[in-house]
Structure formats: C-alpha cells, structure tokens
Coordinates of C-alpha atoms in Angstrom, one line a residue:
X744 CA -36.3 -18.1 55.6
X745 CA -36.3 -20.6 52.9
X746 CA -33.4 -22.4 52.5
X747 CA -32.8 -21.8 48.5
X748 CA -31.0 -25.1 47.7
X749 CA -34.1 -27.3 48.6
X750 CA -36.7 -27.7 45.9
X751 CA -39.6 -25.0 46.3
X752 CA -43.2 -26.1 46.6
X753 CA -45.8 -25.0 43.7
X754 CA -48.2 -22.8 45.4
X755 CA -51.8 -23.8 45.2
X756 CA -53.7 -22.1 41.9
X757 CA -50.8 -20.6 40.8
X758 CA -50.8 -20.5 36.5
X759 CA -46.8 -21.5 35.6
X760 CA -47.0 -20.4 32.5
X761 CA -49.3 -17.4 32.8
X762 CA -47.6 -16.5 36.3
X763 CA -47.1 -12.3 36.1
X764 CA -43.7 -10.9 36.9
X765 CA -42.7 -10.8 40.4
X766 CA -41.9 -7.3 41.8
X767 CA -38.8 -9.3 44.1
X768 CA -37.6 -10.6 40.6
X769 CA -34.1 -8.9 40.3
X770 CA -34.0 -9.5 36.3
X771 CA -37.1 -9.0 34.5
X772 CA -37.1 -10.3 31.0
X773 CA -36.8 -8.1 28.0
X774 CA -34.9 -9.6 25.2
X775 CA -34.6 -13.3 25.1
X776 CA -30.4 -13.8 24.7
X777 CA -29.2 -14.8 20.9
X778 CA -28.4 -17.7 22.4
X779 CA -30.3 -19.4 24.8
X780 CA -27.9 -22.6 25.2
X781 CA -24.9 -20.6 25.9
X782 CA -26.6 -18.8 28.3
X783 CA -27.9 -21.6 30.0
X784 CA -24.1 -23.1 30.2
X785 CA -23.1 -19.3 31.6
X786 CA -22.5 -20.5 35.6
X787 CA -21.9 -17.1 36.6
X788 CA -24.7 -15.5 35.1
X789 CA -26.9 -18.1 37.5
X790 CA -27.6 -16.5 40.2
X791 CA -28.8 -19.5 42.8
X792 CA -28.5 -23.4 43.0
X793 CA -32.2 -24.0 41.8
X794 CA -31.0 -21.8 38.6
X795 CA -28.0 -24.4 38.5
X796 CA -29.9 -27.6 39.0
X797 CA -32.5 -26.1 36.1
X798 CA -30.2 -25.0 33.8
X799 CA -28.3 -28.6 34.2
X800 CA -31.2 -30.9 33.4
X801 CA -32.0 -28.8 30.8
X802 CA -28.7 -28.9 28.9
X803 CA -28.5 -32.9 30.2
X804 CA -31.2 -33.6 27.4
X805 CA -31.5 -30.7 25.2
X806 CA -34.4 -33.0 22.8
X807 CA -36.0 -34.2 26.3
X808 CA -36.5 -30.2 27.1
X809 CA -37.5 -28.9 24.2
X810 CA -40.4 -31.4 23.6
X811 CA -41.4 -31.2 27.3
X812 CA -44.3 -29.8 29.4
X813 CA -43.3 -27.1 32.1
X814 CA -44.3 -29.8 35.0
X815 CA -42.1 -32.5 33.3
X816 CA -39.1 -30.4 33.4
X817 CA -40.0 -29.5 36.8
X818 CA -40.4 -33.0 38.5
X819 CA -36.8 -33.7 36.7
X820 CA -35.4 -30.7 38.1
X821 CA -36.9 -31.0 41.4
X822 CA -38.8 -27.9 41.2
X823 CA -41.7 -26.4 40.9
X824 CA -43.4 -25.0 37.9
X825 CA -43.4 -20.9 38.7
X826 CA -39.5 -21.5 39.4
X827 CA -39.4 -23.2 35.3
X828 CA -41.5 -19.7 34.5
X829 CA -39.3 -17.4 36.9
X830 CA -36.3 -19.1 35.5
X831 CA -36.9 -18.6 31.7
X832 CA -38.0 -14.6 32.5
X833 CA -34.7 -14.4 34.4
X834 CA -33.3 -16.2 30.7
X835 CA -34.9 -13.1 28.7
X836 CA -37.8 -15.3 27.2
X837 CA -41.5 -13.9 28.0
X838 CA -42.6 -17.0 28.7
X839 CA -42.0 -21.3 29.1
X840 CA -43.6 -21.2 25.2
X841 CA -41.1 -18.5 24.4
X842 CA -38.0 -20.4 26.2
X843 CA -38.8 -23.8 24.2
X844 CA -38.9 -21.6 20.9
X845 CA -35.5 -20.2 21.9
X846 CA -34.5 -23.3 23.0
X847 CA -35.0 -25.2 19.7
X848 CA -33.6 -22.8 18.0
X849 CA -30.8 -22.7 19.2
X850 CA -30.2 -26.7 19.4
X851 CA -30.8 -26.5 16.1
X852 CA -27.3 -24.6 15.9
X853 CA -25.4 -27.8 16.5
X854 CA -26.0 -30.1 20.1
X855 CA -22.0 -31.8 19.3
X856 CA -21.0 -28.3 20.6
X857 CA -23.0 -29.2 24.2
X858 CA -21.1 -32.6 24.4
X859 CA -17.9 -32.1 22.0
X860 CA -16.4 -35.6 21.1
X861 CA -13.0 -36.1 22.3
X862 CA -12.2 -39.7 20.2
X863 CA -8.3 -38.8 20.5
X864 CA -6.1 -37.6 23.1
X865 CA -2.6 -38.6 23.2
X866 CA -0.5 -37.2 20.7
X867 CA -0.2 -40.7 18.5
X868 CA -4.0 -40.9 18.5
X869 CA -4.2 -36.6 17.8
X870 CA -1.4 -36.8 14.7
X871 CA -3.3 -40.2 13.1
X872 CA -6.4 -38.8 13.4
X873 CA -5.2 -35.7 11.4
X874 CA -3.2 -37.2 8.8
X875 CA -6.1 -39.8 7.8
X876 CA -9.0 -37.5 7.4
X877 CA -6.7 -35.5 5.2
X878 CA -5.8 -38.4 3.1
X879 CA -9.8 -39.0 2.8
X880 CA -10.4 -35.6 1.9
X881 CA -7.5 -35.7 -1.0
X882 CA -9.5 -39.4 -1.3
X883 CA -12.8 -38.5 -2.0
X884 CA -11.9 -35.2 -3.5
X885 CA -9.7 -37.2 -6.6
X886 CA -12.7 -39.5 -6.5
X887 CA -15.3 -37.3 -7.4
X888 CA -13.7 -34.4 -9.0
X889 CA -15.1 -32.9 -12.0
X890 CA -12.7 -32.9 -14.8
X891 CA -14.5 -30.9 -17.3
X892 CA -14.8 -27.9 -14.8
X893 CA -11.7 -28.2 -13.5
X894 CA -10.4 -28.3 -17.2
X895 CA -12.9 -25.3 -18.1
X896 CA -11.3 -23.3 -14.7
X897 CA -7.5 -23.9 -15.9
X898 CA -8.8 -22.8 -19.5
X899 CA -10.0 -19.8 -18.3
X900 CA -7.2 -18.2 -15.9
X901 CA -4.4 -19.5 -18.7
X902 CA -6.3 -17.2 -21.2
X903 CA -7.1 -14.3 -18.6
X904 CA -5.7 -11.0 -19.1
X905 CA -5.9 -9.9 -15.6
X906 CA -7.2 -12.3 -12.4
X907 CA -9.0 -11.8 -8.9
X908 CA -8.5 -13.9 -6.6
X909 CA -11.5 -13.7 -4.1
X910 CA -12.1 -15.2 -0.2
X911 CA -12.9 -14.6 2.9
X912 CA -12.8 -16.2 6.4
X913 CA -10.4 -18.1 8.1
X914 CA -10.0 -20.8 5.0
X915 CA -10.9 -19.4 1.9
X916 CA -8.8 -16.1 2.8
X917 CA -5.8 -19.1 2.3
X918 CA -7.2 -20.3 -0.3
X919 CA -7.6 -16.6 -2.4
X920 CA -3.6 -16.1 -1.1
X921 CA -2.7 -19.4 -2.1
X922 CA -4.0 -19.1 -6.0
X923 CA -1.9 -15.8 -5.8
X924 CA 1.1 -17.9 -4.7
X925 CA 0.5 -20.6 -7.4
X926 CA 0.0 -18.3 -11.0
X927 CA 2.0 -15.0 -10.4
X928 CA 5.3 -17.1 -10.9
X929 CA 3.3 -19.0 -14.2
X930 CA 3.5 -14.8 -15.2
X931 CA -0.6 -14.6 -14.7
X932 CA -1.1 -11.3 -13.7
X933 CA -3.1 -11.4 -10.4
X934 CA -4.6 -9.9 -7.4
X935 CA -5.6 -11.6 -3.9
X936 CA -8.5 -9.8 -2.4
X937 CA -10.0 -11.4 1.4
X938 CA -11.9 -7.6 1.7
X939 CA -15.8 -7.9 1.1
X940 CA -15.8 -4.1 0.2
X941 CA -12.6 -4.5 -2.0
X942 CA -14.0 -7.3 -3.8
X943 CA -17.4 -5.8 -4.6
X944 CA -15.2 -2.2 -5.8
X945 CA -13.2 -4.7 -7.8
X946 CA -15.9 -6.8 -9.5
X947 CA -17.1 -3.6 -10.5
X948 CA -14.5 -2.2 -12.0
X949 CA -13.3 -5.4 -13.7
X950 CA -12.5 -4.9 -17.5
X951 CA -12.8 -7.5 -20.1
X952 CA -10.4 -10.0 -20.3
X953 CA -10.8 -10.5 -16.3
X954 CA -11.6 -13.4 -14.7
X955 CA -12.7 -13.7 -11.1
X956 CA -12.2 -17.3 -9.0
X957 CA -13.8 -17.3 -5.6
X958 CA -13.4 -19.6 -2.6
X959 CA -16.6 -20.5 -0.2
X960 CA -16.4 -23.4 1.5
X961 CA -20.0 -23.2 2.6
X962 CA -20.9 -21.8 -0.7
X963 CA -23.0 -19.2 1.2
X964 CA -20.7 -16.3 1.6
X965 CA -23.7 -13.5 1.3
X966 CA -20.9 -10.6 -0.2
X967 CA -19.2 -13.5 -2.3
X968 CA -22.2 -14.4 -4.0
X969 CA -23.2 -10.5 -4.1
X970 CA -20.2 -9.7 -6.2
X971 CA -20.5 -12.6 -8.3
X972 CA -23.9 -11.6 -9.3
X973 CA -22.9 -8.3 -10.6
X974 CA -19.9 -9.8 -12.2
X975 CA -22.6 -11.9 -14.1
X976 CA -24.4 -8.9 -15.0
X977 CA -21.4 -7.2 -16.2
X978 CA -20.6 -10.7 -18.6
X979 CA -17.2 -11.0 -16.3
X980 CA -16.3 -14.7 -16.8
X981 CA -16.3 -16.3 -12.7
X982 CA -15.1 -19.9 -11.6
X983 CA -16.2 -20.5 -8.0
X984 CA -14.3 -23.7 -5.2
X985 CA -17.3 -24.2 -3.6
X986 CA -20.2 -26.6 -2.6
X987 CA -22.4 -27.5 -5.3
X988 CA -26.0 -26.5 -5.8
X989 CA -24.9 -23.6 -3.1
X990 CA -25.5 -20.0 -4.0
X991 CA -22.5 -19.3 -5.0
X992 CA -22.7 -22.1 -7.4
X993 CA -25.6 -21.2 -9.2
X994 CA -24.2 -17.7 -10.2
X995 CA -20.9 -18.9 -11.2
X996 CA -19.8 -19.8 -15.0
X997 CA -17.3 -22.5 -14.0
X998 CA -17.7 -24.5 -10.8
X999 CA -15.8 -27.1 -9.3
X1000 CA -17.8 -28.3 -6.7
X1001 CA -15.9 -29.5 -3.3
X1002 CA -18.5 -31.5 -1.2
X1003 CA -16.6 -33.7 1.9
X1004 CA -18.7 -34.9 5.3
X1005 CA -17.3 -32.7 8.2
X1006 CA -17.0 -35.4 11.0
X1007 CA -18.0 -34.4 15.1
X1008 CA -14.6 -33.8 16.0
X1009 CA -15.2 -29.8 16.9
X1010 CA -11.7 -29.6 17.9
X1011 CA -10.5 -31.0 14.6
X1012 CA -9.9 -28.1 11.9
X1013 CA -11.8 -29.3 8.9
X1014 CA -9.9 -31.3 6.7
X1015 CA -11.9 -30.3 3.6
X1016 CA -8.9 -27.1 3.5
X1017 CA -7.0 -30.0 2.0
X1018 CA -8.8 -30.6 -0.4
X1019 CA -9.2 -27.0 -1.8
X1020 CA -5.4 -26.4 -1.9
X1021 CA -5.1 -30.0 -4.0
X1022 CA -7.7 -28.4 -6.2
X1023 CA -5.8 -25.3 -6.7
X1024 CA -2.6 -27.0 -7.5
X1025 CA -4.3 -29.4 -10.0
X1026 CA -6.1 -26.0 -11.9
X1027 CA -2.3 -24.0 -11.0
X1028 CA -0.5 -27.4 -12.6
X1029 CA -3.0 -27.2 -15.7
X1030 CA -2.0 -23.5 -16.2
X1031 CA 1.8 -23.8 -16.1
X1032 CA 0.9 -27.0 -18.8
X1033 CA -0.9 -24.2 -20.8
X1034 CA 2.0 -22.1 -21.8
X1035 CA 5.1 -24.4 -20.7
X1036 CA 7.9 -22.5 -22.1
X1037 CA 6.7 -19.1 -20.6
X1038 CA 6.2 -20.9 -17.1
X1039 CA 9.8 -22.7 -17.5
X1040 CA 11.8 -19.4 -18.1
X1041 CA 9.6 -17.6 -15.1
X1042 CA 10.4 -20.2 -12.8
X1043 CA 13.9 -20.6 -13.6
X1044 CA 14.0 -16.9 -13.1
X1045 CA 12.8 -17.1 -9.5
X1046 CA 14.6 -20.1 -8.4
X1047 CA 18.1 -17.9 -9.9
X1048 CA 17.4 -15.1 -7.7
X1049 CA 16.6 -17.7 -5.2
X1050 CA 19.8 -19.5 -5.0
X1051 CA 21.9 -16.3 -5.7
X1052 CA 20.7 -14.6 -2.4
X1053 CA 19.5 -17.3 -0.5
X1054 CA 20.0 -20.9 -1.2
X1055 CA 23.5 -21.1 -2.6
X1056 CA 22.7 -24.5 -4.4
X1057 CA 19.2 -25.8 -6.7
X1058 CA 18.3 -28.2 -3.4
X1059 CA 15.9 -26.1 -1.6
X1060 CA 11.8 -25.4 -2.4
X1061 CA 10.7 -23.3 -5.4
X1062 CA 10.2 -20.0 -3.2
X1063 CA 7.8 -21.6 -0.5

C-alpha cells in the first residue's frame, strides 16, 4: 500500500494536465468553488497530507502559483504533476488552466486577507493606532474638502420641504441615521431609509420640494445609484457622500467627494467613517446657521424636556 504522506511518483506518459478523471476519485469536479483561496485554506475540506502540503505551497506564494507551470508547483510541493491535476478536480476546477484562472481571480480579491498585518497588539499600540488614523482621516478630509459642494449640500436640505436620508451597509446605514439625528431637531422634516426596496418606493414617490442625500462609501452601491438615477429623471434635486468619479457621483447634483487611502490593517475598522460623520456635522452646522432663530428655539425646546425628565440641570449632552 502506498504510504500517502510520501511524495507520489509521476507515472511514465501520463498527460498532467489532459489526465481523464479517475474512477477511485471520491470528488469529481463540477463547479469550481467562488472562491478558490478560501477553499484552499479550508483544512477540513483536505482530505490527505499531499492535499495539505499542495494547498500550503500554493497559498505560501499566491503570485509564484498563479504564474507557474503544473511541474514547477509540483517539484515545490514535492509531488507529482497528476496529483497538481487530481488536486485542482478535487478543487472544482476542470483543469490546472482552469485552477490558475480561478486562482487569479480570486488573489485579485485582496492577498493582505492571506497574510493579515498585525502592526499593533498591546492595548497602548491598539488605542494609538486608532485614534491617529482618525485624526488623518478628519486631516486629510479638512484638507481637501470641497467647500462649494459642501456649501451647495447645506443650501439644499436648509431649503428642502421634505428630506431622505439614504444608506446602506454597515457604515453608511450610520451615516443615513446620523443625518436624521443631526436636522430633525434643526425642525427639517426627515426620513432615514437603510432599505434598498424602501428607498427605490421612496425615490419614486418623492414630490417636489424633496431632496434626497445618499451615503456610499465605495460609491458603488448598485440600488443606491439605481434610485438616484430615477430621482434624476424625475428632476428630484440629490447630494451624494461618496467617492468621487464613482457611479454614484456621476448621477448626483451635489457631491462631496470623500476619498481617504484604507491602510492593510484588516482588523482595523476603516477610519474613513470619521470622516463622513465630520462631513455631516459640517453640512448639519451650515443648516442650523441657515435659519438660526428657528434652530435656537427647537433646540432649547429639546434640551427643556431634556432637563425636566432627565437631566435635572443644562450640564449634560444635547439629546445624544
């Protein structure tokens, strides 16, 4: 019996890639899996130590494999070419070609997420590293922050009869909530929606004297930009947060564009978050400047109520 930890020997004519689909092969390939790096990092769906040691090498030097011949990724592995072929059926790919097309693809999805870099561990390093990338992002938003739009944005919601507030995801979700938070006590009558089907009934229905403000961090929300484009055929004034040049972008009337480098800390949330809430406080500042007077006797209201049930004295935070 063949011992299946030692390195198998090629047989003698056999075609690698060409070689037909053993009957004794327990998983024939069908589909290749969505994603072929995942899979090969999956230790329990490896079924011997020659699968292991493949599957190792492979994800050792992602570039290496997906620019190699099958017999160079053999000799690293320390196997032989039909065990490369057998192994990338057993994968889901119909062939080595197939496997390498897979393969790139899928690098192509981000390699820092193979290798994550852990540049802070203790608590100190952990709390320093946070705080400074959100100072840069408050940083290089200020620096490069478009005052015009953000003027033309502020303009636009202190005028609006009625407001959406649209986003989706884990950060822009906030970010929809948040704009809520800021205007309804400036007495802007508004509506947080974080629902893709809810915001496309609602851009549709939208009656003059609307406006809409969407969040996208990525700028390529597909539904986002979907409503927005019938909002601009229906002449419904929009002001997207989002990257510029992005789809969203180039369907919106007002946009103040939020572009920050994401650094390879995976772990690390993304401080760019920071820099949409300072942007929605500057436009949410610029809208209580708009009508001062009306905004002064709203707040007062809230922080009365506030300190009659609640507070007991004017110390504590406006409502938050």
């Amino acid at each position: 019996m063949t011992d299946p930890n030692l390195p198998e020997q090629e047989t003698a004519g056999e075609d690698a890639e060409s070689l037909p689909p053993s009957a004794n092969d327990p998983s024939p390939a069908t589909t290749a899996p969505p994603d072929i790096i995942a899979a090969l990092a999956n230790e329990e769906g490896l079924i011997s130590a020659l699968e292991r040691r493949l599957a190792a090498e492979i994800l050792s030097d992602v570039n290496f494999a997906t620019g190699a011949s099958i017999t160079e990724i053999a000799e690293r592995a320390g196997v032989s070419p039909p065990t490369v072929t057998r192994f990338c059926r057993r994968l889901g790919c119909a062939s080595f070609s197939d496997f390498k097309v897979q393969l790139a693809k899928s690098a192509y999805v981000g390699l820092r997420y193979l290798n994550p870099e852990m540049a802070t561990t203790t608590p100190a390093e952990v709390a320093e590293d946070i705080v400074t990338k959100a100072q840069s992002a408050l940083f290089e938003l200020h620096r490069g922050l478009d005052m015009d739009s953000i003027a033309r944005a502020a303009d636009l919601l202190a005028g609006a009869g009625f407001i959406y507030a649209f986003g989706s995801g884990g950060n822009s979700s906030m970010i929809a909530n948040e704009l809520h938070n800021r205007l309804f006590r400036l007495g802007c009558r508004i509506s947080a929606s974080t629902d893709h089907g809810l915001m496309l009934m609602q851009s549709a229905a939208a009656e003059r004297g609307t406006v809409v403000l969407g969040s996208s961090f990525s700028g390529r929300n597909v539904e986002l930009v979907r409503c927005f484009q019938l909002l601009q055929e229906r002449e419904v004034p929009t002001i997207a947060l989002t990257q510029r040049d992005s789809p969203l972008a180039n369907c919106a009337d007002v946009v103040v564009p939020i572009n920050l480098p994401e650094g390879k800390n995976i772990f690390r949330p993304t401080s760019t978050r920071f820099a949409f809430l300072a942007a929605v406080d500057i436009i949410a500042n610029l809208v209580a400047y708009a009508n001062r007077d009306r905004s002064a006797v709203l707040l007062r209201g809230i922080k009365e109520q506030l300190i009659r049930h609640r507070d007991g004295d004017d110390r504590q935070l406006l409502g938050d």
